[in-house]
Amino acid sequence: MTTGFAPTEKQMLELSVSGLAFRGHGIARTSDGQVVFLPYAVPGDVVRARIVESKGDYLRGAIERIEKPSADRITAPCPHFGRCGGCQWLHLRDAAQLHWKAEILRDQLARLGGFRDIPLGPLIRPTDGLGYRTRAQLQVREVEGWYQFGFFAPASHRVVPVGTCPLLHPMLNEILEQLARQRTPPLAKLVPGMHEVWLLASPRSNQSLLTLMGRPVERASLRHLFFVLRERVPHLTGLVLMGTEKTDRSQAGRSEPAPRFLDRFGDGHLTMQAGGYRFRVDAASFFQPSEAAAQALIQFVLEMAAL
């Protein structure tokens, strides 16, 4: 059973971080051996942490101060890191990220699957650095008549606005920047009721697709927005408006929102390329979050299959 308590000075501990767990939380132990999970900690850190929650067999903490930073700790290349819940690894050096992701995979295989001592080859990294995501879903909030675009804060539904995101491919950031610059008329008046933005791009095909999630709007407004954006972003091939409706998804009759097509201008899909193949992908279709990752996965499977 979860035990909640109000943090006090007695729950302030100095801890040495020894490893990373799934989702990138640091692992430390108290003097009596109890495990403490610390978001945004790096193995090798010595931190002063506040215990915020007890789960019985482990604790959750929050870093109050880094007493001695790990040699693998770096300054995250994003001003929103730590407030935005989209990333957990940007404060680790690249080599440390690869090492600990391999260790987490090895631990998951052993602990959950019972597969121990499995030899792991080097992790495949489809791209170097940032700017690799060619698909993204951003939350939208309206503040004083203007839309802001961002991601949820960790473990909440509070939207942290971001101008651009360093993980997104430049094609996606270009669309985001132009949406934020839409002033005449303001985007919130042009497309009222918007709550999400979906972005999809294919660098290999030089195509991008923008999907707005909201309620029905005047077709003339959507047409105006599409042609304004396409003039500023030539690779934008389509603008899609989708809403949500309740559909039964279980025998118990419970319902959950499902995307519903409302309107579009331009193409409702684009062509993704990977492994020598061309895929027709629309806004609601599944595809890897990176076109380069899809290419690497296909290539790896073909090599292992030895067809």
CSV table of C-alpha atoms in Angstrom, one decimal:
chain,number,residue,atom,x,y,z
A,1,MET,CA,0.0,0.0,0.0
A,2,THR,CA,1.3,3.5,-0.8
A,3,THR,CA,2.1,5.6,2.2
A,4,GLY,CA,1.9,9.3,1.7
A,5,PHE,CA,3.5,11.8,4.0
A,6,ALA,CA,4.4,15.5,4.1
A,7,PRO,CA,8.2,16.0,3.5
A,8,THR,CA,10.1,17.6,6.4
A,9,GLU,CA,13.7,18.2,7.1
A,10,LYS,CA,13.9,14.7,8.5
A,11,GLN,CA,13.3,13.4,5.0
A,12,MET,CA,16.3,15.3,3.6
A,13,LEU,CA,19.1,12.8,2.8
A,14,GLU,CA,22.5,12.9,1.2
A,15,LEU,CA,22.6,10.2,-1.4
A,16,SER,CA,25.1,8.7,-3.9
A,17,VAL,CA,23.6,7.7,-7.2
A,18,SER,CA,24.7,4.3,-8.4
A,19,GLY,CA,22.6,3.6,-11.5
A,20,LEU,CA,19.7,4.3,-13.7
A,21,ALA,CA,16.3,2.6,-13.9
A,22,PHE,CA,13.6,2.4,-16.6
A,23,ARG,CA,12.5,5.9,-17.6
A,24,GLY,CA,16.0,7.2,-16.7
A,25,HIS,CA,15.4,7.7,-12.9
A,26,GLY,CA,18.5,7.6,-10.8
A,27,ILE,CA,18.9,4.8,-8.3
A,28,ALA,CA,20.4,5.4,-4.8
A,29,ARG,CA,20.1,3.7,-1.4
A,30,THR,CA,19.6,5.1,2.0
A,31,SER,CA,21.9,4.1,4.9
A,32,ASP,CA,19.6,1.2,5.8
A,33,GLY,CA,19.6,-0.1,2.2
A,34,GLN,CA,16.2,1.2,1.0
A,35,VAL,CA,16.1,2.1,-2.7
A,36,VAL,CA,15.4,5.7,-3.7
A,37,PHE,CA,14.4,6.7,-7.2
A,38,LEU,CA,15.5,10.2,-8.2
A,39,PRO,CA,14.4,11.8,-11.5
A,40,TYR,CA,17.1,13.7,-13.4
A,41,ALA,CA,19.9,12.1,-11.3
A,42,VAL,CA,23.1,10.8,-13.0
A,43,PRO,CA,25.2,7.8,-11.8
A,44,GLY,CA,28.1,9.3,-9.9
A,45,ASP,CA,26.2,12.2,-8.6
A,46,VAL,CA,26.2,13.0,-4.8
A,47,VAL,CA,23.0,14.8,-4.1
A,48,ARG,CA,21.0,16.2,-1.3
A,49,ALA,CA,17.5,14.9,-1.9
A,50,ARG,CA,14.0,15.4,-0.4
A,51,ILE,CA,11.9,12.2,0.0
A,52,VAL,CA,8.5,13.0,-1.4
A,53,GLU,CA,6.8,9.6,-1.3
A,54,SER,CA,7.1,6.2,0.2
A,55,LYS,CA,5.9,3.1,-1.7
A,56,GLY,CA,6.7,0.7,1.0
A,57,ASP,CA,9.6,-1.2,-0.5
A,58,TYR,CA,11.1,1.9,-2.2
A,59,LEU,CA,11.1,5.7,-1.9
A,60,ARG,CA,10.7,8.5,-4.5
A,61,GLY,CA,12.8,11.6,-4.0
A,62,ALA,CA,13.5,15.0,-5.6
A,63,ILE,CA,17.0,16.5,-5.9
A,64,GLU,CA,17.3,19.7,-3.8
A,65,ARG,CA,21.0,20.3,-4.5
A,66,ILE,CA,23.8,18.5,-6.3
A,67,GLU,CA,26.7,18.3,-3.9
A,68,LYS,CA,29.1,16.7,-6.4
A,69,PRO,CA,28.1,16.3,-10.0
A,70,SER,CA,28.9,13.1,-11.9
A,71,ALA,CA,31.6,13.2,-14.6
A,72,ASP,CA,28.8,12.1,-17.0
A,73,ARG,CA,26.5,15.1,-16.2
A,74,ILE,CA,26.3,17.8,-18.8
A,75,THR,CA,24.1,20.9,-19.3
A,76,ALA,CA,21.0,19.8,-21.1
A,77,PRO,CA,20.8,21.4,-24.6
A,78,CYS,CA,17.2,22.6,-24.0
A,79,PRO,CA,16.0,25.4,-21.8
A,80,HIS,CA,12.9,23.5,-20.9
A,81,PHE,CA,14.5,20.3,-19.7
A,82,GLY,CA,13.3,19.4,-16.2
A,83,ARG,CA,10.1,21.3,-16.6
A,84,CYS,CA,8.9,19.6,-19.8
A,85,GLY,CA,8.1,16.0,-19.4
A,86,GLY,CA,9.2,15.0,-22.9
A,87,CYS,CA,12.8,14.1,-22.1
A,88,GLN,CA,14.7,12.3,-19.4
A,89,TRP,CA,18.2,11.8,-20.8
A,90,LEU,CA,19.5,15.1,-22.1
A,91,HIS,CA,21.6,15.8,-19.0
A,92,LEU,CA,23.8,12.7,-19.7
A,93,ARG,CA,26.8,12.5,-22.1
A,94,ASP,CA,26.1,10.5,-25.2
A,95,ALA,CA,28.4,7.6,-24.2
A,96,ALA,CA,26.7,7.4,-20.8
A,97,GLN,CA,23.3,7.3,-22.4
A,98,LEU,CA,24.2,4.4,-24.6
A,99,HIS,CA,25.8,2.6,-21.7
A,100,TRP,CA,22.9,2.9,-19.3
A,101,LYS,CA,20.2,2.2,-21.9
A,102,ALA,CA,22.1,-1.1,-22.6
A,103,GLU,CA,22.2,-1.8,-18.9
A,104,ILE,CA,18.5,-1.1,-18.5
A,105,LEU,CA,17.7,-3.4,-21.4
A,106,ARG,CA,19.9,-6.2,-19.9
A,107,ASP,CA,18.1,-5.7,-16.5
A,108,GLN,CA,14.6,-5.8,-18.1
A,109,LEU,CA,15.4,-9.0,-20.0
A,110,ALA,CA,16.7,-10.7,-16.8
A,111,ARG,CA,14.2,-9.4,-14.3
A,112,LEU,CA,11.0,-9.5,-16.4
A,113,GLY,CA,11.8,-12.1,-19.0
A,114,GLY,CA,14.1,-14.4,-17.1
A,115,PHE,CA,16.8,-14.1,-19.9
A,116,ARG,CA,20.1,-13.8,-18.2
A,117,ASP,CA,23.6,-13.5,-19.6
A,118,ILE,CA,22.4,-12.7,-23.1
A,119,PRO,CA,25.2,-11.2,-25.1
A,120,LEU,CA,24.3,-7.7,-26.4
A,121,GLY,CA,25.8,-6.2,-29.4
A,122,PRO,CA,26.4,-2.4,-29.7
A,123,LEU,CA,23.3,-0.3,-29.6
A,124,ILE,CA,22.3,1.0,-33.0
A,125,ARG,CA,21.9,4.7,-33.1
A,126,PRO,CA,20.2,5.8,-36.4
A,127,THR,CA,21.2,9.4,-36.1
A,128,ASP,CA,23.8,11.4,-34.3
A,129,GLY,CA,22.8,14.2,-31.9
A,130,LEU,CA,19.5,15.9,-31.9
A,131,GLY,CA,16.8,16.8,-34.4
A,132,TYR,CA,15.9,13.2,-35.2
A,133,ARG,CA,12.2,13.0,-34.5
A,134,THR,CA,10.1,13.3,-37.7
A,135,ARG,CA,6.8,12.8,-35.8
A,136,ALA,CA,5.4,14.6,-32.8
A,137,GLN,CA,2.2,15.4,-30.9
A,138,LEU,CA,2.1,18.7,-29.0
A,139,GLN,CA,-0.4,20.0,-26.6
A,140,VAL,CA,-2.1,23.4,-27.1
A,141,ARG,CA,-3.3,25.9,-24.5
A,142,GLU,CA,-4.9,29.3,-25.0
A,143,VAL,CA,-3.6,32.2,-23.0
A,144,GLU,CA,-5.3,35.6,-23.4
A,145,GLY,CA,-6.5,34.8,-26.9
A,146,TRP,CA,-3.2,33.3,-28.2
A,147,TYR,CA,-2.2,29.7,-28.6
A,148,GLN,CA,0.9,28.2,-27.0
A,149,PHE,CA,2.3,24.9,-28.1
A,150,GLY,CA,4.2,22.5,-25.8
A,151,PHE,CA,4.3,19.2,-23.8
A,152,PHE,CA,2.9,18.1,-20.5
A,153,ALA,CA,5.0,18.7,-17.4
A,154,PRO,CA,6.2,15.5,-15.7
A,155,ALA,CA,3.4,13.5,-14.2
A,156,SER,CA,0.8,16.2,-14.9
A,157,HIS,CA,-1.5,17.7,-17.5
A,158,ARG,CA,0.0,21.1,-17.2
A,159,VAL,CA,1.3,22.3,-20.5
A,160,VAL,CA,4.9,23.6,-20.7
A,161,PRO,CA,5.0,25.9,-23.8
A,162,VAL,CA,8.0,25.5,-26.0
A,163,GLY,CA,9.0,27.6,-29.0
A,164,THR,CA,10.9,24.9,-30.7
A,165,CYS,CA,12.1,21.5,-29.5
A,166,PRO,CA,15.7,20.3,-30.1
A,167,LEU,CA,14.6,16.7,-30.5
A,168,LEU,CA,12.4,17.6,-33.5
A,169,HIS,CA,13.6,17.6,-37.0
A,170,PRO,CA,14.0,21.1,-38.4
A,171,MET,CA,11.1,20.6,-40.7
A,172,LEU,CA,8.8,20.2,-37.7
A,173,ASN,CA,10.2,23.1,-35.9
A,174,GLU,CA,9.7,25.2,-39.0
A,175,ILE,CA,6.0,24.5,-38.9
A,176,LEU,CA,5.8,25.2,-35.2
A,177,GLU,CA,7.5,28.6,-35.6
A,178,GLN,CA,5.1,29.6,-38.4
A,179,LEU,CA,2.0,28.5,-36.4
A,180,ALA,CA,3.2,30.8,-33.5
A,181,ARG,CA,3.6,33.7,-36.0
A,182,GLN,CA,0.1,33.5,-37.3
A,183,ARG,CA,-1.2,36.9,-36.3
A,184,THR,CA,-3.7,38.1,-38.9
A,185,PRO,CA,-6.1,36.8,-37.8
A,186,PRO,CA,-4.8,35.1,-34.6
A,187,LEU,CA,-4.8,31.4,-34.8
A,188,ALA,CA,-7.1,31.0,-31.8
A,189,LYS,CA,-9.8,32.9,-33.7
A,190,LEU,CA,-9.0,31.2,-37.0
A,191,VAL,CA,-9.2,27.7,-35.6
A,192,PRO,CA,-11.0,28.0,-32.2
A,193,GLY,CA,-11.1,25.0,-29.8
A,194,MET,CA,-7.8,23.4,-30.8
A,195,HIS,CA,-6.2,21.2,-28.2
A,196,GLU,CA,-3.5,19.3,-29.9
A,197,VAL,CA,-1.1,19.6,-32.9
A,198,TRP,CA,0.3,16.6,-34.7
A,199,LEU,CA,3.4,17.0,-36.9
A,200,LEU,CA,4.7,14.5,-39.4
A,201,ALA,CA,7.6,14.9,-41.9
A,202,SER,CA,9.6,12.9,-44.4
A,203,PRO,CA,13.0,14.5,-44.9
A,204,ARG,CA,13.7,11.9,-47.7
A,205,SER,CA,10.5,13.0,-49.6
A,206,ASN,CA,10.7,16.6,-48.5
A,207,GLN,CA,7.1,16.5,-47.4
A,208,SER,CA,5.3,17.4,-44.1
A,209,LEU,CA,1.8,17.1,-42.8
A,210,LEU,CA,0.1,19.2,-40.1
A,211,THR,CA,-2.9,17.9,-38.2
A,212,LEU,CA,-5.0,20.1,-35.9
A,213,MET,CA,-7.1,18.4,-33.2
A,214,GLY,CA,-10.2,20.3,-32.3
A,215,ARG,CA,-13.8,21.0,-33.3
A,216,PRO,CA,-15.3,21.8,-36.7
A,217,VAL,CA,-14.4,25.2,-38.1
A,218,GLU,CA,-15.4,27.2,-41.1
A,219,ARG,CA,-13.8,25.7,-44.3
A,220,ALA,CA,-12.7,29.2,-45.4
A,221,SER,CA,-10.6,29.6,-42.3
A,222,LEU,CA,-8.9,26.3,-42.7
A,223,ARG,CA,-8.2,27.1,-46.4
A,224,HIS,CA,-6.7,30.5,-45.5
A,225,LEU,CA,-4.4,28.9,-42.9
A,226,PHE,CA,-3.3,26.2,-45.3
A,227,PHE,CA,-2.3,28.5,-48.1
A,228,VAL,CA,-0.6,31.0,-45.7
A,229,LEU,CA,1.5,28.2,-44.1
A,230,ARG,CA,2.3,26.6,-47.4
A,231,GLU,CA,3.7,29.9,-48.7
A,232,ARG,CA,5.9,30.1,-45.7
A,233,VAL,CA,6.7,26.4,-45.5
A,234,PRO,CA,6.9,25.0,-49.0
A,235,HIS,CA,7.4,21.4,-47.9
A,236,LEU,CA,3.9,21.4,-46.2
A,237,THR,CA,1.8,19.2,-48.4
A,238,GLY,CA,-1.4,18.9,-46.3
A,239,LEU,CA,-3.4,20.4,-43.5
A,240,VAL,CA,-5.9,18.1,-41.7
A,241,LEU,CA,-8.5,18.9,-39.1
A,242,MET,CA,-9.6,16.1,-36.8
A,243,GLY,CA,-11.9,15.9,-33.9
A,244,THR,CA,-12.7,13.2,-31.3
A,245,GLU,CA,-15.8,11.1,-30.8
A,246,LYS,CA,-16.8,8.5,-28.3
A,247,THR,CA,-16.5,4.9,-29.7
A,248,ASP,CA,-17.0,1.7,-27.8
A,249,ARG,CA,-13.7,-0.1,-27.5
A,250,SER,CA,-14.5,-2.9,-25.0
A,251,GLN,CA,-17.1,-5.5,-24.3
A,252,ALA,CA,-17.9,-3.7,-21.1
A,253,GLY,CA,-19.2,-0.8,-23.1
A,254,ARG,CA,-16.7,1.7,-21.9
A,255,SER,CA,-15.9,4.4,-24.5
A,256,GLU,CA,-12.7,6.4,-25.2
A,257,PRO,CA,-12.0,9.3,-27.6
A,258,ALA,CA,-11.0,8.2,-31.2
A,259,PRO,CA,-9.8,10.6,-33.9
A,260,ARG,CA,-12.4,11.5,-36.5
A,261,PHE,CA,-11.7,13.2,-39.8
A,262,LEU,CA,-13.4,16.6,-40.2
A,263,ASP,CA,-11.7,18.4,-43.1
A,264,ARG,CA,-8.5,18.9,-45.0
A,265,PHE,CA,-6.7,20.9,-47.6
A,266,GLY,CA,-3.9,19.5,-49.7
A,267,ASP,CA,-2.9,15.9,-49.2
A,268,GLY,CA,-4.1,13.9,-46.3
A,269,HIS,CA,-1.0,11.8,-46.3
A,270,LEU,CA,2.7,11.8,-47.2
A,271,THR,CA,5.3,9.3,-48.4
A,272,MET,CA,7.8,8.0,-45.9
A,273,GLN,CA,10.8,6.1,-47.2
A,274,ALA,CA,12.7,3.4,-45.4
A,275,GLY,CA,14.6,0.2,-46.4
A,276,GLY,CA,14.1,1.0,-50.1
A,277,TYR,CA,10.3,1.0,-49.6
A,278,ARG,CA,7.8,3.8,-49.8
A,279,PHE,CA,5.0,4.0,-47.3
A,280,ARG,CA,1.8,6.0,-47.6
A,281,VAL,CA,1.3,7.4,-44.1
A,282,ASP,CA,-1.6,9.6,-42.9
A,283,ALA,CA,-2.0,11.5,-39.6
A,284,ALA,CA,-3.5,8.6,-37.7
A,285,SER,CA,-1.3,5.9,-39.0
A,286,PHE,CA,1.5,4.3,-36.9
A,287,PHE,CA,5.0,4.9,-38.1
A,288,GLN,CA,8.3,5.1,-36.2
A,289,PRO,CA,8.9,8.5,-34.6
A,290,SER,CA,12.0,8.8,-36.8
A,291,GLU,CA,12.3,8.0,-40.5
A,292,ALA,CA,15.9,7.1,-39.9
A,293,ALA,CA,15.0,4.7,-37.1
A,294,ALA,CA,12.6,2.9,-39.4
A,295,GLN,CA,15.4,2.6,-41.9
A,296,ALA,CA,17.7,1.2,-39.3
A,297,LEU,CA,15.1,-1.3,-38.0
A,298,ILE,CA,14.4,-2.7,-41.4
A,299,GLN,CA,18.0,-3.0,-42.3
A,300,PHE,CA,18.8,-4.8,-39.0
A,301,VAL,CA,15.9,-7.3,-39.5
A,302,LEU,CA,17.0,-8.1,-43.0
A,303,GLU,CA,20.6,-8.6,-41.9
A,304,MET,CA,19.6,-10.9,-39.1
A,305,ALA,CA,17.1,-12.9,-41.3
A,306,ALA,CA,19.9,-13.4,-43.8
A,307,LEU,CA,17.3,-13.8,-46.6
